[in-house]
XYZ file of C-alpha atoms in Angstrom:
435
model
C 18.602 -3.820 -12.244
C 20.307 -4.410 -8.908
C 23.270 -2.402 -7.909
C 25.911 -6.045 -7.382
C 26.873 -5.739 -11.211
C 26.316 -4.437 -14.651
C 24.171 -8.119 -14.731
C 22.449 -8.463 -11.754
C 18.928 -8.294 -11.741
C 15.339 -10.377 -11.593
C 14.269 -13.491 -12.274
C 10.526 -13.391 -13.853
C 7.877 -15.929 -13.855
C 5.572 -16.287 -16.911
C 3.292 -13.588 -17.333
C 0.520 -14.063 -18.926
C -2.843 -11.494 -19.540
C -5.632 -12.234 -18.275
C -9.292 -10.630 -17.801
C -9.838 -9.306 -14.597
C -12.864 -7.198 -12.947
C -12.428 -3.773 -12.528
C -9.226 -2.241 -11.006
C -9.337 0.492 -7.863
C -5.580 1.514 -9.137
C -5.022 3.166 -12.378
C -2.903 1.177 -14.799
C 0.430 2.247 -15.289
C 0.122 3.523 -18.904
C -2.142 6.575 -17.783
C -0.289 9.888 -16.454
C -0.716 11.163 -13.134
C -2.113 14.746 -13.118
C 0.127 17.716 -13.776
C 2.062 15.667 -16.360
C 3.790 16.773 -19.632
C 1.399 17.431 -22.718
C 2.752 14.383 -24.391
C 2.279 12.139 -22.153
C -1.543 11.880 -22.292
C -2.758 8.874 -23.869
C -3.478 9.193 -27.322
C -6.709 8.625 -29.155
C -6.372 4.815 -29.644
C -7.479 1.632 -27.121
C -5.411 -1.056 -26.567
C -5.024 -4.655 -27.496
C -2.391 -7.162 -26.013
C -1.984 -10.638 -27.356
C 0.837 -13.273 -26.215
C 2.868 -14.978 -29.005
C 6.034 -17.035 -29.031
C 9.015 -17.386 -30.896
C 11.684 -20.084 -31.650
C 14.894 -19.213 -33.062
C 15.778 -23.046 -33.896
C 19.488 -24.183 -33.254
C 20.909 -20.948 -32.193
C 23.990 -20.137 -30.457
C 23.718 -21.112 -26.692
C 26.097 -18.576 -24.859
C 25.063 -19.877 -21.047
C 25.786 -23.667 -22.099
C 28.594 -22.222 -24.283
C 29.979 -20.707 -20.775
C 29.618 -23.785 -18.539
C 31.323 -25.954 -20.760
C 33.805 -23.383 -22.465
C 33.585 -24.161 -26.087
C 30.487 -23.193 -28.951
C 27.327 -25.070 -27.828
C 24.340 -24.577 -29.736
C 20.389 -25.028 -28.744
C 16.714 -24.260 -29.332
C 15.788 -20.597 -27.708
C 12.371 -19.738 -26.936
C 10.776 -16.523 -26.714
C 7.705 -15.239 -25.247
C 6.662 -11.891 -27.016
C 3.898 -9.570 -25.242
C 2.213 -7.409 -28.122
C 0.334 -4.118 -27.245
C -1.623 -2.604 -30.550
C -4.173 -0.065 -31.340
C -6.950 -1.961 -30.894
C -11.378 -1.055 -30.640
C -12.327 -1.273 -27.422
C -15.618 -0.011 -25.927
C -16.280 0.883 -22.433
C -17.966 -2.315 -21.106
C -14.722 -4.435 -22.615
C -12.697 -6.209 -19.727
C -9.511 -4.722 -18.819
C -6.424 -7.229 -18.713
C -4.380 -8.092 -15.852
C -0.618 -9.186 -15.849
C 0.883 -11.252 -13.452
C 4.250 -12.174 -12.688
C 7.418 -12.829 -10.206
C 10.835 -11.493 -9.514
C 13.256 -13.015 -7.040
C 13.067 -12.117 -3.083
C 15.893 -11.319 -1.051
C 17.316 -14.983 -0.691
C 16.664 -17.107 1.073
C 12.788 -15.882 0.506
C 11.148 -17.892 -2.438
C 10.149 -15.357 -5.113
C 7.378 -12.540 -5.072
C 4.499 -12.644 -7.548
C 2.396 -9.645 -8.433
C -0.092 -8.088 -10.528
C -0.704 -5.412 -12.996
C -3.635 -3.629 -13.360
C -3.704 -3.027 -17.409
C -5.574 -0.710 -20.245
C -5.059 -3.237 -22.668
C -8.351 -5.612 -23.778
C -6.647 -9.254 -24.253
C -7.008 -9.945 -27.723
C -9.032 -6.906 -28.861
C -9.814 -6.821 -32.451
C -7.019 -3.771 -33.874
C -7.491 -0.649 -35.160
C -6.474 -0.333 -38.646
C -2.747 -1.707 -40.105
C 0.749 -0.213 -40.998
C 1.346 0.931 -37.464
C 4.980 2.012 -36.905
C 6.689 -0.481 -34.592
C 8.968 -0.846 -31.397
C 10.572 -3.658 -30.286
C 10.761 -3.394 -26.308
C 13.765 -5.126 -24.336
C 13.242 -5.147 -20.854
C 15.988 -5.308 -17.709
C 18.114 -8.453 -16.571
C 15.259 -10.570 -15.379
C 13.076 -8.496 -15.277
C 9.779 -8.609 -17.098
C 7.858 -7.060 -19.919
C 5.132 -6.628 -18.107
C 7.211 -4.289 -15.469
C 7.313 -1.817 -18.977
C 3.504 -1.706 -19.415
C 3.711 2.149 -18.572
C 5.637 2.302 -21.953
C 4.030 -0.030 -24.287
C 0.207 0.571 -24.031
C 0.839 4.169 -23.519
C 2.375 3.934 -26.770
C -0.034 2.180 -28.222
C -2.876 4.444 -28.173
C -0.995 6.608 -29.869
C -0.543 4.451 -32.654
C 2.171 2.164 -32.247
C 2.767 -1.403 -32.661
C 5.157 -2.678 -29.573
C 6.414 -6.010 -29.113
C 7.898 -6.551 -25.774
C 10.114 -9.745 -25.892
C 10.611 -12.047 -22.587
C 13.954 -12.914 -22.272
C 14.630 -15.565 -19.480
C 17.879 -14.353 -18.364
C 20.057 -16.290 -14.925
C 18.664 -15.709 -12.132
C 20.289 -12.221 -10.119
C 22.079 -14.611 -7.520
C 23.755 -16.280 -9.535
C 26.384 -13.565 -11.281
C 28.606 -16.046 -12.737
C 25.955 -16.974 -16.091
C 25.864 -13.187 -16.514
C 28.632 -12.581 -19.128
C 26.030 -15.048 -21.344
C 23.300 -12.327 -21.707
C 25.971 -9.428 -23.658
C 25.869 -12.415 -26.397
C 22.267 -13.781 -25.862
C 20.443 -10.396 -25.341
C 21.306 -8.475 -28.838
C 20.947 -12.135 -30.862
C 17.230 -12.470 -28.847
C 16.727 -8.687 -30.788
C 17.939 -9.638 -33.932
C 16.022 -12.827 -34.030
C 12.785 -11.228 -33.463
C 13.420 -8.148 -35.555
C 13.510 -10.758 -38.367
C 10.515 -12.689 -37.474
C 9.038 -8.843 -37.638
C 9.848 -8.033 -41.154
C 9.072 -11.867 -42.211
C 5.512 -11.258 -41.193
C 4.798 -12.037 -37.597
C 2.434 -8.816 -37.475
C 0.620 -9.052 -40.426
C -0.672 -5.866 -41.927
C -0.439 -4.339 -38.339
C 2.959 -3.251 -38.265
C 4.599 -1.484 -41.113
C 7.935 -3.260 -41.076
C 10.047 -0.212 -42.495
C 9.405 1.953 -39.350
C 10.770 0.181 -36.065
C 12.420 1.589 -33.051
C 14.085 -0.446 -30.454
C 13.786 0.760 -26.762
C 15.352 -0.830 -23.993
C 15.774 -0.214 -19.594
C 18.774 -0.852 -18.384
C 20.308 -4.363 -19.383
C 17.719 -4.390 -22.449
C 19.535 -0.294 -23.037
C 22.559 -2.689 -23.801
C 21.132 -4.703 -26.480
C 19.348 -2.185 -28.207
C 22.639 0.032 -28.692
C 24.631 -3.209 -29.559
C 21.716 -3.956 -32.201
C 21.480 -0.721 -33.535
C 25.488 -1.073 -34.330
C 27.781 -0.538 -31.162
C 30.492 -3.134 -31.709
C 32.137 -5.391 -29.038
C 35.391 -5.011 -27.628
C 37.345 -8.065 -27.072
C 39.206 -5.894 -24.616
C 36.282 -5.277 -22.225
C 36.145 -6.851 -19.062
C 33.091 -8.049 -19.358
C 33.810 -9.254 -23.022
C 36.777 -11.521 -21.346
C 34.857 -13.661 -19.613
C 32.798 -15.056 -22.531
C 34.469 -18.377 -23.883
C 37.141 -17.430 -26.730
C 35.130 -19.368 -28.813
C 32.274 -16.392 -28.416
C 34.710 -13.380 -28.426
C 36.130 -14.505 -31.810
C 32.488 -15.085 -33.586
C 31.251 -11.549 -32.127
C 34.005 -9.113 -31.952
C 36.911 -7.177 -34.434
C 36.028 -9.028 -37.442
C 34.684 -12.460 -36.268
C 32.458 -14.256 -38.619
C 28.962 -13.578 -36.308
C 29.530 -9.810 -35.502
C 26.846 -8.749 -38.308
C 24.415 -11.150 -36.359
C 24.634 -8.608 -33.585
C 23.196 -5.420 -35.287
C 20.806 -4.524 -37.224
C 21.387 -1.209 -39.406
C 17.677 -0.593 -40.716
C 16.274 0.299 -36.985
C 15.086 3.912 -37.513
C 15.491 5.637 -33.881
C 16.482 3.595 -30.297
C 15.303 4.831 -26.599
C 17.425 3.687 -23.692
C 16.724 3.718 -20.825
C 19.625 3.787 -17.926
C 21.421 1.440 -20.410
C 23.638 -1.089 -18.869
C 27.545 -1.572 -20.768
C 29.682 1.947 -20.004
C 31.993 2.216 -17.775
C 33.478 0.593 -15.793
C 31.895 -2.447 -18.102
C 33.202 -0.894 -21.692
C 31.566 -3.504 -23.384
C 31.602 -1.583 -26.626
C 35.274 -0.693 -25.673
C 36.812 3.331 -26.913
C 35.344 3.595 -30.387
C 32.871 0.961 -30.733
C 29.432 3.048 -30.003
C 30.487 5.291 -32.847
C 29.199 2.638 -34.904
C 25.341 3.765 -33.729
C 23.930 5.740 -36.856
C 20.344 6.081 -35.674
C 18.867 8.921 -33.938
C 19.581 8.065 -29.909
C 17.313 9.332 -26.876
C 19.254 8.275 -23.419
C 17.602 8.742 -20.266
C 19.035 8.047 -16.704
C 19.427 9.369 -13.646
C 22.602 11.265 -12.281
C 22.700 8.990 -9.513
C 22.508 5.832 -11.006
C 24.329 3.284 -8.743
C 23.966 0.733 -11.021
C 25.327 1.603 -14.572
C 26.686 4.878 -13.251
C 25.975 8.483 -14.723
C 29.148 10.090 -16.283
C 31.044 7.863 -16.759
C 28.169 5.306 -17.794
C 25.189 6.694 -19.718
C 26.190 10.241 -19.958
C 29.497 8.766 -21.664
C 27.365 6.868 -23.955
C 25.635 10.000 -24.802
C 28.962 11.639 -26.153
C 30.676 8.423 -27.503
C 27.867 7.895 -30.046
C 29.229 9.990 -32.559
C 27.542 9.144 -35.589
C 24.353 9.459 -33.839
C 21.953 12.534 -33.752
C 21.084 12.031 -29.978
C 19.715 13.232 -26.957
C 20.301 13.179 -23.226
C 17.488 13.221 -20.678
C 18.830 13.165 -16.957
C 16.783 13.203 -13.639
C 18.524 15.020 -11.027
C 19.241 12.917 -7.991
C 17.595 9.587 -9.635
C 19.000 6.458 -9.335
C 18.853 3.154 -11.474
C 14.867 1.899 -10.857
C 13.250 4.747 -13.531
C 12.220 2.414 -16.454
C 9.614 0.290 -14.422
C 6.136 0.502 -13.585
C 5.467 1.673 -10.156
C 5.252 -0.966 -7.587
C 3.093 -3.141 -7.419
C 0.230 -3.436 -3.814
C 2.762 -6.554 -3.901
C 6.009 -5.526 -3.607
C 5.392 -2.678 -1.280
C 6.350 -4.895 1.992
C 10.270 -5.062 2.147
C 12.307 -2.285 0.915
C 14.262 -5.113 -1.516
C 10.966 -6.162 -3.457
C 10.260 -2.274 -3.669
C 13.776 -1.112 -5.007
C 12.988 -2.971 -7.980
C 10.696 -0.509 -8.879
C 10.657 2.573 -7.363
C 12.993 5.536 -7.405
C 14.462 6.754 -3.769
C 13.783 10.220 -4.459
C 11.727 10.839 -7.440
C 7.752 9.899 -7.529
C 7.797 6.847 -9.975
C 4.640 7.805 -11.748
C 6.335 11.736 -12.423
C 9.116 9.698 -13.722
C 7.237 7.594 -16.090
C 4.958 10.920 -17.176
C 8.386 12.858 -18.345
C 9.747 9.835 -19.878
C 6.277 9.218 -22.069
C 6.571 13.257 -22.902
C 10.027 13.360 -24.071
C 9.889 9.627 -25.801
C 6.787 10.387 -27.904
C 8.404 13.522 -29.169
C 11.581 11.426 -30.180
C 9.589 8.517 -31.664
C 6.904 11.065 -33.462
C 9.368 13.029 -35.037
C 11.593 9.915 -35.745
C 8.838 7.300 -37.011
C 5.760 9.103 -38.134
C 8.074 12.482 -39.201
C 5.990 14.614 -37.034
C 8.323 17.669 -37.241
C 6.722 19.918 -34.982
C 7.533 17.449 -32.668
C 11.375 18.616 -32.793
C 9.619 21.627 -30.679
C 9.693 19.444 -27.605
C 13.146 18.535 -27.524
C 14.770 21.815 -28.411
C 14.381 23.433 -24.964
C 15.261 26.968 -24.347
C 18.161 25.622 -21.864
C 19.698 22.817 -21.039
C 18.858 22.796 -17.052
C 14.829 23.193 -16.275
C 15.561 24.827 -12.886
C 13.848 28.105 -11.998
C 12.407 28.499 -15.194
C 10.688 31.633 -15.238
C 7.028 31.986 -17.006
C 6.487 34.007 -19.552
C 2.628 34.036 -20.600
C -0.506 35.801 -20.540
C -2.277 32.382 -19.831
C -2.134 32.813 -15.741
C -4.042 29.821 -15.035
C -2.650 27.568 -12.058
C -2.103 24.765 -14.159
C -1.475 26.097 -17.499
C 0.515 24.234 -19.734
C 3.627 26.334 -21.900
C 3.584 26.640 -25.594
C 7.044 27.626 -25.887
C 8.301 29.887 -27.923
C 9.688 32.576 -25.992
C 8.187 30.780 -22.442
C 11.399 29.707 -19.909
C 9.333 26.464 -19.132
C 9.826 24.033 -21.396
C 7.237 23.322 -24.424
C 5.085 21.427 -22.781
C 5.212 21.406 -18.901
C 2.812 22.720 -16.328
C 3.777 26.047 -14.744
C 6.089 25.918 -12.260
C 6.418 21.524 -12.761
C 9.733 21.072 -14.376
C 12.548 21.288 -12.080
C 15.344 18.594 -11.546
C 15.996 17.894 -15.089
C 18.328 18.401 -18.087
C 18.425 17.760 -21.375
C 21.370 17.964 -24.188
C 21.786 17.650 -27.859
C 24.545 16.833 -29.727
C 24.405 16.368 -33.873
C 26.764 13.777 -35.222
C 30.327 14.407 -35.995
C 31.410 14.872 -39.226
């Protein structure tokens, strides 16, 4: 998401998977050397189908803003689905394609995705755990493909939903996506468990990730309430702010208290937005991973996600932070496309950290969280109790002296996990809930 507000951000252009011949680039989805253990791709191909969604007569917060009373209208939803799926070596690798908005007055910038996915690969098996992926204000879901096929082939089901937000120049239709973005969750979380997947996703297990703007609706979904107080809250129609906040009739519509575990990623809503106002992320009960950078100029560090760390008090969470990273760490890295002005490459790419590091200690740390949150892996917990909270100067302690030997913890400085002497710049914390 842009640095102009908590809303600004990209506007996307269908995209759509589609065979391609082979790829010089790597897809996104597979680590760069030196990574994190957990990061490797798991034993699984990948599938990726396209469905879509209609949520028939639902509340219409953008027409509800321009005409300042309740308007209602048909919403439709693109989903992108990555799946275990059987794919052989000779099978044709997808590629995604899509746009985000140039600096104006440029029209907008299309690009492509090399992918590991197979379009429309036959799956592997059924009862997959599932997580529903919520990408940035306009951005796409195929700028999160380093997330969901990654997870995939280690044996998740993830449905990445499309959400058509306004356009990033024009700020004033913003305040319609804090409504629109947790009721586009909800909606497809219930198309989930009413049986969109079939026998491939076992509707009891779900997580809900989200970057940045999509961070915001998966902590509203998973129970932060709105605060009619907020700023950003305000300039919704009253007609809106009394349906979703205190105890308007529509508040339940926002949250949805079976979601096991939720990942976000730079979330969007703090400070200085307090959409969830003092109290109201207490209201989170599920297991929380938060990952940002400390300097985040969009959504802030502390206050912003570091404050949503600590506010989420009923929550058994975790805080991942990237020294001296900014907003762009929940992407892909940028495309051959957007390489050519530095505006098309801020939307992906970090202004001091490697983007395809970034992505490899994000995969490490999230399929810990998920493992140990969806499947019940506990040895996974292994991963995310570290031996201190700052990875700096970690000494190593281990009669494996190979140059790129990888610690098993225990009584090893380097985190569980990392390559000798590859895990500076980051921190992590813990904190239980409160009583």
């Amino acid at each position: 998401m842009r640095p102009l507000s908590v809303f600004a951000a990209m506007l996307s252009a269908s995209s759509v998977a589609a065979a391609a011949p082979a790829q010089a680039a790597p897809p996104p989805s597979v680590p760069e050397v030196g990574a994190p253990s957990l990061a490797a791709l798991g034993p699984n191909g990948v599938g990726v189908i396209e469905k879509t969604v209609v949520d028939r007569g639902a509340v219409d917060p953008l027409g509800s803003l321009a005409k300042g009373t309740l308007v209602r209208a048909d919403r439709t939803m693109p989903l992108v689905i990555w799946y275990p799926a059987e794919v052989g070596p000779k099978d044709r690798r997808a590629t995604y394609r899509a746009s985000l908005v140039s600096e104006p007055p440029k029209p907008p910038a299309y690009f492509t995705v090399p992918a590991l996915a197979v379009a429309d690969a036959k799956p592997a098996g059924h009862g997959y755990p599932i997580v529903l992926l919520s990408h940035g204000y306009n951005n796409d879901p195929v700028m999160l493909s380093w997330l969901g096929e990654n997870l995939a082939t280690k044996g998740y089901v993830v449905v990445a939903i499309r959400h058509h937000d306004p356009a990033i120049t024009d700020t004033a239709k913003a305040p319609a996506t804090l409504i629109r973005r947790p009721l586009d969750i909800t909606f497809v979380l219930r198309r989930i468990r009413g049986g969109l997947l079939g026998p491939l996703g076992d509707t009891t297990r779900i997580a809900l990730a989200g970057y940045s703007f999509g961070g915001y609706g998966a902590l509203t979904v998973a129970g932060a309430q709105l605060d009619a107080g907020s700023p950003a809250v305000k300039r919704l129609p009253a007609a809106l702010v009394e349906r979703y906040t205190g105890s308007g009739p529509d508040v339940a519509a926002l949250h949805d208290p079976a979601i096991k575990a939720v990942v976000a990623i730079s979330p969007a809503g703090g400070a200085p937005w307090a959409a969830w106002g003092a109290s109201g992320l207490s209201g989170i009960k599920a297991p929380l991973l938060v990952i940002v950078g400390t300097s985040d100029r969009t959504v802030g560090y502390d206050p912003g996600p570091a404050a949503i760390f600590r506010d989420a008090k009923g929550s058994d969470r975790w805080l991942l932070a990237l020294k001296g990273a900014g907003h762009a760490i929940g992407t892909n890295p940028a495309p051959a496309e957007m390489r050519g002005t530095v505006w098309d490459f801020d939307w992906f790419e970090d202004r001091m950290w490697r983007k395809p590091r970034v992505n490899s200690i994000a995969l490490h740390f999230i399929t810990a969280f998920l493992d140990l949150q969806l499947k019940g892996e506990a040895a996974k917990a292994e991963y995310l109790a570290v031996p201190s909270e700052e990875s700096d100067g970690a000494a190593w302690k281990s009669d494996d002296k190979r140059y790129d030997a990888v610690s098993q913890g225990g009584a090893n400085p380097t985190w569980k996990g990392f390559v000798k002497d590859h895990q500076d710049g980051l921190i992590l914390k813990h904190l239980p809930p409160s009583p």
